[in-house]
């Protein structure tokens, strides 16, 4: 039983998070707050989840009828230091910014938010931000980070259930591919769009 991975053409048992549904949840939250200019902060670091979240961002923006502008899609490092440094460089070029950003994980959201604040932007008054992973630090950031929580306990529990069925089956069983949904944890980094 493979956890946190999924391959369409390899016959095996998988229990994975549903990145597509999670990103859709983020984007509908931001759209419901009144935002139409939504950006994406990701990384070129080669991880499957980053690639899936970026793909889901583009697909779901299209599905929701929201345009994606190239200048609103940023690529930064995936560590705290590189996320901050790369965000600062990107913001130094004074690009036109989106009204809200979905960040591919909480670490990038932290670095991006820190750089925004250093450039004089207020979160969420000027720009709303959503992360992914619900890391412990997300609740203690200033402002606290709205983020996606995927239950590791649920993924583990489902994996044990699949494994138990495999071990106790009288014969072979067909492979299963389970995707676990996510929950949006709403905190202070998002707020309704200000009307002018």
PDB file of C-alpha atoms in Angstrom:
ATOM      1  CA  UNK A   1       0.000   0.000   0.000  1.00  0.00           C
ATOM      2  CA  UNK A   2       1.557   3.286  -1.124  1.00  0.00           C
ATOM      3  CA  UNK A   3       0.827   6.462   0.826  1.00  0.00           C
ATOM      4  CA  UNK A   4       0.939   9.987  -0.625  1.00  0.00           C
ATOM      5  CA  UNK A   5       1.513   8.759  -4.159  1.00  0.00           C
ATOM      6  CA  UNK A   6      -0.638   7.703  -7.082  1.00  0.00           C
ATOM      7  CA  UNK A   7       0.112   6.396 -10.549  1.00  0.00           C
ATOM      8  CA  UNK A   8      -2.659   5.781 -13.056  1.00  0.00           C
ATOM      9  CA  UNK A   9      -1.000   2.992 -15.007  1.00  0.00           C
ATOM     10  CA  UNK A  10       0.759   1.051 -12.240  1.00  0.00           C
ATOM     11  CA  UNK A  11      -1.408  -1.605 -10.641  1.00  0.00           C
ATOM     12  CA  UNK A  12      -0.955  -1.171  -6.893  1.00  0.00           C
ATOM     13  CA  UNK A  13      -2.859   0.073  -3.845  1.00  0.00           C
ATOM     14  CA  UNK A  14      -2.689   3.805  -3.137  1.00  0.00           C
ATOM     15  CA  UNK A  15      -4.020   6.141  -0.465  1.00  0.00           C
ATOM     16  CA  UNK A  16      -3.409   9.754  -1.396  1.00  0.00           C
ATOM     17  CA  UNK A  17      -4.680  13.272  -0.772  1.00  0.00           C
ATOM     18  CA  UNK A  18      -7.032  14.759  -3.325  1.00  0.00           C
ATOM     19  CA  UNK A  19      -5.073  17.813  -4.492  1.00  0.00           C
ATOM     20  CA  UNK A  20      -7.653  18.750  -7.115  1.00  0.00           C
ATOM     21  CA  UNK A  21     -10.547  18.980  -4.674  1.00  0.00           C
ATOM     22  CA  UNK A  22      -8.383  20.843  -2.159  1.00  0.00           C
ATOM     23  CA  UNK A  23      -7.380  23.506  -4.701  1.00  0.00           C
ATOM     24  CA  UNK A  24     -11.003  23.838  -5.819  1.00  0.00           C
ATOM     25  CA  UNK A  25     -11.959  24.470  -2.172  1.00  0.00           C
ATOM     26  CA  UNK A  26      -9.330  27.232  -1.926  1.00  0.00           C
ATOM     27  CA  UNK A  27     -10.417  28.930  -5.142  1.00  0.00           C
ATOM     28  CA  UNK A  28     -14.130  28.826  -4.342  1.00  0.00           C
ATOM     29  CA  UNK A  29     -13.345  30.326  -0.905  1.00  0.00           C
ATOM     30  CA  UNK A  30     -11.457  33.197  -2.542  1.00  0.00           C
ATOM     31  CA  UNK A  31     -14.118  33.677  -5.226  1.00  0.00           C
ATOM     32  CA  UNK A  32     -16.817  33.739  -2.530  1.00  0.00           C
ATOM     33  CA  UNK A  33     -14.857  36.512  -0.800  1.00  0.00           C
ATOM     34  CA  UNK A  34     -15.253  38.570  -3.972  1.00  0.00           C
ATOM     35  CA  UNK A  35     -11.870  38.026  -5.632  1.00  0.00           C
ATOM     36  CA  UNK A  36     -11.554  37.574  -9.377  1.00  0.00           C
ATOM     37  CA  UNK A  37      -7.813  38.270  -9.701  1.00  0.00           C
ATOM     38  CA  UNK A  38      -6.301  35.234  -7.992  1.00  0.00           C
ATOM     39  CA  UNK A  39      -2.638  34.360  -8.269  1.00  0.00           C
ATOM     40  CA  UNK A  40      -0.578  31.244  -7.640  1.00  0.00           C
ATOM     41  CA  UNK A  41       2.699  30.961  -5.733  1.00  0.00           C
ATOM     42  CA  UNK A  42       4.488  27.690  -6.413  1.00  0.00           C
ATOM     43  CA  UNK A  43       7.930  26.240  -6.883  1.00  0.00           C
ATOM     44  CA  UNK A  44       9.850  24.603  -9.686  1.00  0.00           C
ATOM     45  CA  UNK A  45      11.135  22.097  -7.120  1.00  0.00           C
ATOM     46  CA  UNK A  46      10.251  18.764  -8.687  1.00  0.00           C
ATOM     47  CA  UNK A  47       7.631  17.291  -6.381  1.00  0.00           C
ATOM     48  CA  UNK A  48       4.480  15.555  -7.477  1.00  0.00           C
ATOM     49  CA  UNK A  49       2.229  17.530  -5.134  1.00  0.00           C
ATOM     50  CA  UNK A  50       3.519  20.900  -6.381  1.00  0.00           C
ATOM     51  CA  UNK A  51       2.902  19.823  -9.978  1.00  0.00           C
ATOM     52  CA  UNK A  52      -0.598  18.550  -9.157  1.00  0.00           C
ATOM     53  CA  UNK A  53      -1.522  21.732  -7.270  1.00  0.00           C
ATOM     54  CA  UNK A  54      -0.343  23.979 -10.100  1.00  0.00           C
ATOM     55  CA  UNK A  55      -2.269  21.914 -12.645  1.00  0.00           C
ATOM     56  CA  UNK A  56      -5.366  21.972 -10.414  1.00  0.00           C
ATOM     57  CA  UNK A  57      -5.028  25.745 -10.006  1.00  0.00           C
ATOM     58  CA  UNK A  58      -5.137  26.319 -13.776  1.00  0.00           C
ATOM     59  CA  UNK A  59      -7.929  23.792 -14.380  1.00  0.00           C
ATOM     60  CA  UNK A  60     -10.122  25.057 -11.551  1.00  0.00           C
ATOM     61  CA  UNK A  61      -9.583  28.717 -12.408  1.00  0.00           C
ATOM     62  CA  UNK A  62     -10.826  27.884 -15.903  1.00  0.00           C
ATOM     63  CA  UNK A  63     -13.766  25.889 -14.513  1.00  0.00           C
ATOM     64  CA  UNK A  64     -14.750  28.796 -12.242  1.00  0.00           C
ATOM     65  CA  UNK A  65     -14.517  31.270 -15.134  1.00  0.00           C
ATOM     66  CA  UNK A  66     -11.593  33.153 -13.580  1.00  0.00           C
ATOM     67  CA  UNK A  67      -8.781  34.390 -15.832  1.00  0.00           C
ATOM     68  CA  UNK A  68      -5.161  33.517 -15.027  1.00  0.00           C
ATOM     69  CA  UNK A  69      -2.604  36.223 -15.759  1.00  0.00           C
ATOM     70  CA  UNK A  70       0.999  35.121 -16.243  1.00  0.00           C
ATOM     71  CA  UNK A  71       2.271  37.930 -13.996  1.00  0.00           C
ATOM     72  CA  UNK A  72       0.142  36.528 -11.162  1.00  0.00           C
ATOM     73  CA  UNK A  73       1.846  33.101 -11.295  1.00  0.00           C
ATOM     74  CA  UNK A  74       5.057  33.184  -9.271  1.00  0.00           C
ATOM     75  CA  UNK A  75       7.756  30.569  -8.849  1.00  0.00           C
ATOM     76  CA  UNK A  76       9.798  30.743  -5.659  1.00  0.00           C
ATOM     77  CA  UNK A  77      11.955  28.464  -3.543  1.00  0.00           C
ATOM     78  CA  UNK A  78      10.361  25.880  -1.297  1.00  0.00           C
ATOM     79  CA  UNK A  79      12.362  26.528   1.882  1.00  0.00           C
ATOM     80  CA  UNK A  80      11.602  29.330   4.337  1.00  0.00           C
ATOM     81  CA  UNK A  81      14.714  31.306   3.335  1.00  0.00           C
ATOM     82  CA  UNK A  82      14.481  30.763  -0.437  1.00  0.00           C
ATOM     83  CA  UNK A  83      10.726  31.450  -0.471  1.00  0.00           C
ATOM     84  CA  UNK A  84      11.310  34.794   1.231  1.00  0.00           C
ATOM     85  CA  UNK A  85      14.384  35.735  -0.866  1.00  0.00           C
ATOM     86  CA  UNK A  86      12.736  34.798  -4.171  1.00  0.00           C
ATOM     87  CA  UNK A  87       9.496  36.576  -3.240  1.00  0.00           C
ATOM     88  CA  UNK A  88      11.414  39.716  -2.341  1.00  0.00           C
ATOM     89  CA  UNK A  89      13.178  39.631  -5.741  1.00  0.00           C
ATOM     90  CA  UNK A  90       9.890  39.106  -7.584  1.00  0.00           C
ATOM     91  CA  UNK A  91       8.228  41.970  -5.708  1.00  0.00           C
ATOM     92  CA  UNK A  92      11.209  44.277  -6.313  1.00  0.00           C
ATOM     93  CA  UNK A  93      10.323  44.254 -10.011  1.00  0.00           C
ATOM     94  CA  UNK A  94       7.000  45.852  -8.973  1.00  0.00           C
ATOM     95  CA  UNK A  95       4.765  43.484 -10.926  1.00  0.00           C
ATOM     96  CA  UNK A  96       1.016  44.058 -10.941  1.00  0.00           C
ATOM     97  CA  UNK A  97      -0.224  41.908  -8.062  1.00  0.00           C
ATOM     98  CA  UNK A  98      -3.328  39.767  -7.774  1.00  0.00           C
ATOM     99  CA  UNK A  99      -5.936  40.474  -5.102  1.00  0.00           C
ATOM    100  CA  UNK A 100      -5.392  37.062  -3.488  1.00  0.00           C
ATOM    101  CA  UNK A 101      -2.867  34.241  -3.782  1.00  0.00           C
ATOM    102  CA  UNK A 102      -2.976  30.492  -3.330  1.00  0.00           C
ATOM    103  CA  UNK A 103       0.427  29.201  -2.218  1.00  0.00           C
ATOM    104  CA  UNK A 104       1.361  25.570  -2.901  1.00  0.00           C
ATOM    105  CA  UNK A 105       2.347  25.056   0.734  1.00  0.00           C
ATOM    106  CA  UNK A 106       2.515  26.896   4.048  1.00  0.00           C
ATOM    107  CA  UNK A 107       6.289  27.400   3.886  1.00  0.00           C
ATOM    108  CA  UNK A 108       6.010  29.308   0.608  1.00  0.00           C
ATOM    109  CA  UNK A 109       3.025  31.239   1.979  1.00  0.00           C
ATOM    110  CA  UNK A 110       5.124  32.281   4.972  1.00  0.00           C
ATOM    111  CA  UNK A 111       8.023  33.504   2.817  1.00  0.00           C
ATOM    112  CA  UNK A 112       5.699  35.271   0.378  1.00  0.00           C
ATOM    113  CA  UNK A 113       3.714  36.961   3.177  1.00  0.00           C
ATOM    114  CA  UNK A 114       6.904  38.120   4.883  1.00  0.00           C
ATOM    115  CA  UNK A 115       8.159  39.682   1.641  1.00  0.00           C
ATOM    116  CA  UNK A 116       4.784  41.345   0.981  1.00  0.00           C
ATOM    117  CA  UNK A 117       4.793  42.903   4.442  1.00  0.00           C
ATOM    118  CA  UNK A 118       8.355  44.123   3.966  1.00  0.00           C
ATOM    119  CA  UNK A 119       7.208  45.839   0.752  1.00  0.00           C
ATOM    120  CA  UNK A 120       4.431  47.603   2.652  1.00  0.00           C
ATOM    121  CA  UNK A 121       1.433  45.416   1.805  1.00  0.00           C
ATOM    122  CA  UNK A 122      -1.050  44.510   4.527  1.00  0.00           C
ATOM    123  CA  UNK A 123      -2.486  40.999   4.792  1.00  0.00           C
ATOM    124  CA  UNK A 124      -5.437  40.562   4.310  1.00  0.00           C
ATOM    125  CA  UNK A 125      -6.381  44.227   3.823  1.00  0.00           C
ATOM    126  CA  UNK A 126      -4.369  44.530   0.581  1.00  0.00           C
ATOM    127  CA  UNK A 127      -3.819  40.896  -0.398  1.00  0.00           C
ATOM    128  CA  UNK A 128      -5.362  37.671   0.928  1.00  0.00           C
ATOM    129  CA  UNK A 129      -3.228  34.528   1.132  1.00  0.00           C
ATOM    130  CA  UNK A 130      -4.051  30.821   1.458  1.00  0.00           C
ATOM    131  CA  UNK A 131      -1.483  28.085   2.129  1.00  0.00           C
ATOM    132  CA  UNK A 132      -1.564  24.289   2.056  1.00  0.00           C
ATOM    133  CA  UNK A 133      -0.648  21.643   4.684  1.00  0.00           C
ATOM    134  CA  UNK A 134      -1.823  23.299   7.921  1.00  0.00           C
ATOM    135  CA  UNK A 135       1.653  23.196   9.441  1.00  0.00           C
ATOM    136  CA  UNK A 136       1.751  24.111  13.158  1.00  0.00           C
ATOM    137  CA  UNK A 137       3.361  27.475  12.334  1.00  0.00           C
ATOM    138  CA  UNK A 138       0.359  28.482  10.201  1.00  0.00           C
ATOM    139  CA  UNK A 139      -1.742  29.165  13.306  1.00  0.00           C
ATOM    140  CA  UNK A 140       0.951  31.332  14.899  1.00  0.00           C
ATOM    141  CA  UNK A 141       1.908  33.496  11.925  1.00  0.00           C
ATOM    142  CA  UNK A 142       0.921  37.160  11.962  1.00  0.00           C
ATOM    143  CA  UNK A 143      -1.697  37.145  10.575  1.00  0.00           C
ATOM    144  CA  UNK A 144      -2.605  33.496  11.103  1.00  0.00           C
ATOM    145  CA  UNK A 145      -2.701  31.608   7.799  1.00  0.00           C
ATOM    146  CA  UNK A 146      -5.821  30.300   6.105  1.00  0.00           C
ATOM    147  CA  UNK A 147      -4.732  26.896   4.845  1.00  0.00           C
ATOM    148  CA  UNK A 148      -5.753  23.434   3.668  1.00  0.00           C
ATOM    149  CA  UNK A 149      -5.626  20.580   6.145  1.00  0.00           C
ATOM    150  CA  UNK A 150      -5.354  17.025   4.858  1.00  0.00           C
ATOM    151  CA  UNK A 151      -5.851  14.530   7.654  1.00  0.00           C
ATOM    152  CA  UNK A 152      -2.719  12.409   7.916  1.00  0.00           C
ATOM    153  CA  UNK A 153      -4.610  10.307  10.465  1.00  0.00           C
ATOM    154  CA  UNK A 154      -7.332   9.567   7.888  1.00  0.00           C
ATOM    155  CA  UNK A 155      -4.777   8.688   5.214  1.00  0.00           C
ATOM    156  CA  UNK A 156      -3.010   6.356   7.673  1.00  0.00           C
ATOM    157  CA  UNK A 157      -6.292   4.803   8.783  1.00  0.00           C
ATOM    158  CA  UNK A 158      -7.375   4.152   5.191  1.00  0.00           C
ATOM    159  CA  UNK A 159      -3.982   2.641   4.374  1.00  0.00           C
ATOM    160  CA  UNK A 160      -4.240   0.275   7.368  1.00  0.00           C
ATOM    161  CA  UNK A 161      -7.762  -0.716   6.285  1.00  0.00           C
ATOM    162  CA  UNK A 162      -6.591  -1.533   2.764  1.00  0.00           C
ATOM    163  CA  UNK A 163      -3.575  -3.439   4.107  1.00  0.00           C
ATOM    164  CA  UNK A 164      -5.772  -5.399   6.538  1.00  0.00           C
ATOM    165  CA  UNK A 165      -8.094  -6.415   3.707  1.00  0.00           C
ATOM    166  CA  UNK A 166      -5.133  -7.564   1.617  1.00  0.00           C
ATOM    167  CA  UNK A 167      -3.669  -9.622   4.466  1.00  0.00           C
ATOM    168  CA  UNK A 168      -6.973 -11.268   5.391  1.00  0.00           C
ATOM    169  CA  UNK A 169      -8.341 -11.927   1.912  1.00  0.00           C
ATOM    170  CA  UNK A 170      -8.827 -15.539   0.815  1.00  0.00           C
ATOM    171  CA  UNK A 171      -7.550 -14.703  -2.644  1.00  0.00           C
ATOM    172  CA  UNK A 172      -6.210 -11.790  -4.606  1.00  0.00           C
ATOM    173  CA  UNK A 173      -8.100  -8.501  -4.523  1.00  0.00           C
ATOM    174  CA  UNK A 174      -8.274  -5.795  -7.170  1.00  0.00           C
ATOM    175  CA  UNK A 175      -6.050  -2.807  -6.507  1.00  0.00           C
ATOM    176  CA  UNK A 176      -7.696   0.239  -4.939  1.00  0.00           C
ATOM    177  CA  UNK A 177      -6.850   3.887  -5.354  1.00  0.00           C
ATOM    178  CA  UNK A 178      -8.256   6.014  -2.533  1.00  0.00           C
ATOM    179  CA  UNK A 179      -8.145   9.803  -2.431  1.00  0.00           C
ATOM    180  CA  UNK A 180      -8.752  11.556   0.880  1.00  0.00           C
ATOM    181  CA  UNK A 181     -10.415  14.964   0.855  1.00  0.00           C
ATOM    182  CA  UNK A 182      -9.233  18.101   2.618  1.00  0.00           C
ATOM    183  CA  UNK A 183     -10.647  20.795   4.881  1.00  0.00           C
ATOM    184  CA  UNK A 184     -10.165  24.536   4.581  1.00  0.00           C
ATOM    185  CA  UNK A 185      -9.009  26.067   7.866  1.00  0.00           C
ATOM    186  CA  UNK A 186     -10.091  29.706   7.685  1.00  0.00           C
ATOM    187  CA  UNK A 187      -7.926  32.144   9.601  1.00  0.00           C
ATOM    188  CA  UNK A 188      -6.966  35.814   9.468  1.00  0.00           C
ATOM    189  CA  UNK A 189      -4.959  35.861   6.200  1.00  0.00           C
ATOM    190  CA  UNK A 190      -8.129  35.988   4.095  1.00  0.00           C
ATOM    191  CA  UNK A 191     -10.940  38.535   4.262  1.00  0.00           C
ATOM    192  CA  UNK A 192     -13.670  39.757   1.915  1.00  0.00           C
ATOM    193  CA  UNK A 193     -12.537  41.999  -0.915  1.00  0.00           C
ATOM    194  CA  UNK A 194     -12.804  45.651  -0.033  1.00  0.00           C
ATOM    195  CA  UNK A 195     -15.274  47.562  -2.144  1.00  0.00           C
ATOM    196  CA  UNK A 196     -14.066  50.937  -3.272  1.00  0.00           C
TER     197      UNK A 196
END
